[in-house]
Tab-separated table of C-alpha atoms in Angstrom:
chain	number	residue	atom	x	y	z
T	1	UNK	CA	-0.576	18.302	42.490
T	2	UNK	CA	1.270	21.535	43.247
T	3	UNK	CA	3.204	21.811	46.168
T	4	UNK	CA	0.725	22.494	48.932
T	5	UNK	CA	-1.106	19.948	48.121
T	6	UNK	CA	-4.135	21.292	45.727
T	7	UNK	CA	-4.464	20.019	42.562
T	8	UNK	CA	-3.817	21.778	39.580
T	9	UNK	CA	-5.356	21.992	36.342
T	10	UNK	CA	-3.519	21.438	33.323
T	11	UNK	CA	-4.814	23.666	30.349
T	12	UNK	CA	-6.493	20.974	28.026
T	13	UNK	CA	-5.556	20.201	24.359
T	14	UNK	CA	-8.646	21.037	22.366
T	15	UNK	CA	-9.130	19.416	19.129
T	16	UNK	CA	-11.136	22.489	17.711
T	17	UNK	CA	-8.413	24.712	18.004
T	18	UNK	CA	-6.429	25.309	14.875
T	19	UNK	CA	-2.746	24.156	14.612
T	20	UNK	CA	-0.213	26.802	14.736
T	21	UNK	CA	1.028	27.686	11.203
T	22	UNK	CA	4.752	28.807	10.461
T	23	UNK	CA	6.232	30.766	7.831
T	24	UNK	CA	8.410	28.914	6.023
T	25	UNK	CA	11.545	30.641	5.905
T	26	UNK	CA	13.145	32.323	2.614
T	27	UNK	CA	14.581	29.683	0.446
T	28	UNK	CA	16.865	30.418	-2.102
T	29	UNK	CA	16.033	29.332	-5.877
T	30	UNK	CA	19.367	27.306	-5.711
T	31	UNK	CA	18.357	25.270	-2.241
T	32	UNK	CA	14.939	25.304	-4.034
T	33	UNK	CA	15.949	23.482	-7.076
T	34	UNK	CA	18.713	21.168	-4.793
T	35	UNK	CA	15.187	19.899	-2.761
T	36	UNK	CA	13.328	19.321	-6.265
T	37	UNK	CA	16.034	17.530	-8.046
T	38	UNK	CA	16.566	15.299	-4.614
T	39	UNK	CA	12.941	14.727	-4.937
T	40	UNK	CA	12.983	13.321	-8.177
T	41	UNK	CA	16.045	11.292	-7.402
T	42	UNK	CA	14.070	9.759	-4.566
T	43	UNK	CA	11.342	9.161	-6.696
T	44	UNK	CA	13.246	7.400	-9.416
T	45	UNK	CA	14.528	5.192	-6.569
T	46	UNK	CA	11.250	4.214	-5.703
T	47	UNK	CA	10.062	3.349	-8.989
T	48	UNK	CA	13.326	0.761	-8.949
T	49	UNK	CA	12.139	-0.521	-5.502
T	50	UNK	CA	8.570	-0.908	-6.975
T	51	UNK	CA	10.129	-3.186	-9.752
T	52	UNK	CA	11.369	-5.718	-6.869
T	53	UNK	CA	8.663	-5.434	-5.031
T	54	UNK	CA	6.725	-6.700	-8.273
T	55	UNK	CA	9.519	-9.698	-8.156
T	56	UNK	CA	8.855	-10.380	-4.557
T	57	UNK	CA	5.103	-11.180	-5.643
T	58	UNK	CA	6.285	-13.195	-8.352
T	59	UNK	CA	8.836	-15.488	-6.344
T	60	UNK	CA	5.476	-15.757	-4.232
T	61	UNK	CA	3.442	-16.972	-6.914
T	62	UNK	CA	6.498	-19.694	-8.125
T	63	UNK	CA	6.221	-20.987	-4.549
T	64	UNK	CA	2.508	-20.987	-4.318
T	65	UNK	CA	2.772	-22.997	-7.967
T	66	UNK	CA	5.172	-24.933	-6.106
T	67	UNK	CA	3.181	-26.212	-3.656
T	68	UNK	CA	0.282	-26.884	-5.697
T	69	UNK	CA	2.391	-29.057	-7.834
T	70	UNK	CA	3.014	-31.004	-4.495
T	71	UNK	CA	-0.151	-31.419	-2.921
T	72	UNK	CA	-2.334	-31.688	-6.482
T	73	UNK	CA	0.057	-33.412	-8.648
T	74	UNK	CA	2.474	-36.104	-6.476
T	75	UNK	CA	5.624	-33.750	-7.111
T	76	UNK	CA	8.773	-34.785	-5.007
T	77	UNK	CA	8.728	-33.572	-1.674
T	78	UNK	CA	11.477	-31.527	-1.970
T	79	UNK	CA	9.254	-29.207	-4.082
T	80	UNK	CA	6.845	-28.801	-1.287
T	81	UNK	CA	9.824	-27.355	0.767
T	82	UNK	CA	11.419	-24.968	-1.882
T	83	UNK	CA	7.673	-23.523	-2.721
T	84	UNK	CA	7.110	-22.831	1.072
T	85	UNK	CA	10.572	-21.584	1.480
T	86	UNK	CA	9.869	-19.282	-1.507
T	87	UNK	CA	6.329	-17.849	-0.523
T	88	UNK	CA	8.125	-17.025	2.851
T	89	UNK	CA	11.117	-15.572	1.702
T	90	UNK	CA	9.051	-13.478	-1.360
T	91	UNK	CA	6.370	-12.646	1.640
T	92	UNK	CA	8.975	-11.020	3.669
T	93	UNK	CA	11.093	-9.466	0.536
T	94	UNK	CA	7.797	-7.881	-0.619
T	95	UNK	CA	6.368	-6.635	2.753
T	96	UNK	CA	9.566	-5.008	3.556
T	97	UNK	CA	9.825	-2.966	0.178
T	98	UNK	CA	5.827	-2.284	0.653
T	99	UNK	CA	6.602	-0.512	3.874
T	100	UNK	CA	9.924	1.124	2.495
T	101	UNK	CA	8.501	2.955	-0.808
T	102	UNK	CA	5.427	4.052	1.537
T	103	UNK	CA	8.016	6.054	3.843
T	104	UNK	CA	10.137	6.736	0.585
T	105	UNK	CA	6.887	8.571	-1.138
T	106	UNK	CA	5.904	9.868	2.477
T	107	UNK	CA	9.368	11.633	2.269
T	108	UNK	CA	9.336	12.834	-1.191
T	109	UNK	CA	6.126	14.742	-0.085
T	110	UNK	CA	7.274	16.636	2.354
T	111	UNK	CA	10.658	17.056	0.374
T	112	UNK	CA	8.280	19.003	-2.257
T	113	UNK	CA	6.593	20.575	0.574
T	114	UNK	CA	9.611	21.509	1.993
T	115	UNK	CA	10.633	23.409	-1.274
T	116	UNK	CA	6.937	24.530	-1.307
T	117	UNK	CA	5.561	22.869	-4.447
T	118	UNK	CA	1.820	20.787	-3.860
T	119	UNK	CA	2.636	17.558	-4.204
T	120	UNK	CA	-1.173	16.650	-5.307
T	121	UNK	CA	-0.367	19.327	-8.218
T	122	UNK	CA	2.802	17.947	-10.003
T	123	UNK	CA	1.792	16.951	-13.249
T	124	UNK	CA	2.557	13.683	-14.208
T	125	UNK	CA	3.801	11.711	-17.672
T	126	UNK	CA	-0.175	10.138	-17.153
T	127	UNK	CA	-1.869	13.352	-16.217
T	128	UNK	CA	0.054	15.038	-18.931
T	129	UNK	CA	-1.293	12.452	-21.757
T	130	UNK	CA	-5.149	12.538	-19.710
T	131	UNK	CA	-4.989	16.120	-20.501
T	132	UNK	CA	-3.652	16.381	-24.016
T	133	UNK	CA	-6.429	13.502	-24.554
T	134	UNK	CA	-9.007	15.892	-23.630
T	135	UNK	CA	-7.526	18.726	-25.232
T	136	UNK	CA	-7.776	16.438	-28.277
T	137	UNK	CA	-11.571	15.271	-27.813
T	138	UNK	CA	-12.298	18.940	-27.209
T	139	UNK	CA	-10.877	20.114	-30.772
T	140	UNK	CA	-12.561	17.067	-32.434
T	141	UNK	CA	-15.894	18.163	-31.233
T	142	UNK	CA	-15.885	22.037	-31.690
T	143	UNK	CA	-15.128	21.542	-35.619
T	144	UNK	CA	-17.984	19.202	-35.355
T	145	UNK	CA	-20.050	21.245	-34.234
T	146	UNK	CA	-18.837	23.937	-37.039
T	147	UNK	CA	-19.727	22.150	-40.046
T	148	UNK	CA	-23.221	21.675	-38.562
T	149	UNK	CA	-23.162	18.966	-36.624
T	150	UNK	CA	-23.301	16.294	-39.213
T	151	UNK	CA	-20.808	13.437	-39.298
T	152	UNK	CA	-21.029	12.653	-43.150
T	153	UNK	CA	-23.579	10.141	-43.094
């Protein structure tokens, strides 16, 4: 309400119209390259994070093996405790790295942005290989098709 008393209308977010779009300002190829190579750094930190994640699932699996071995085969009791202990501990490990490399990549990508590569372009070590693959089958088949077709049967 204003101050005599009317209400007033507030102007109303529409979903239809476009977000505002910003220039990015002029980066410098040094600053450029500084984002790119922190980019990769954070990446290759990730990948070591995704190794103990990995580990965290495995310490889960000992403790689930753990308590089979209790309630299938008549282990000791004390195994019953270590394997829940273990799936907990492994549970927790795991879910906390989970969410951690999802901000960590959720960074790197607008790190790249930032620096004003596409992240959804950066060829990989596995697109690379996909490609030169292709590249491969391609050649194979055009001098197949040069000699006629035939495969020397």
């Amino acid at each position: 309400m204003s101050k005599n008393g009317k209400k007033t209308q507030r102007p109303s977010s529409s979903a239809d119209a476009p977000e505002p779009t910003y220039a990015a300002p002029p980066m410098s190829d040094e600053k450029r390259h500084a984002l790119i190579r922190e980019a990769d750094r954070q990446t290759q930190a990730i990948m070591r994070l995704e190794v103990y994640k990995r580990i965290g699932y495995s310490v889960v699996a000992v403790g689930a093996l753990m308590v089979y071995a209790r309630v299938w085969q008549s282990a000791a009791t004390w195994v019953l405790v270590l394997g829940v202990a273990l799936m907990v501990l492994g549970g927790l490990f795991s879910a906390v790295l989970y969410k951690g490399i999802k901000n960590g990549k959720k960074n790197v990508r607008h790190i790249l942005e930032a620096a004003g590569v596409d992240p959804d372009a950066v060829r990989t070590r596995k697109s690379a290989k996909a490609e030169a693959d292709a590249d491969g089958d391609v050649e194979k088949d055009e001098a197949g098709e040069e000699d006629g077709g035939t495969d020397g049967r």
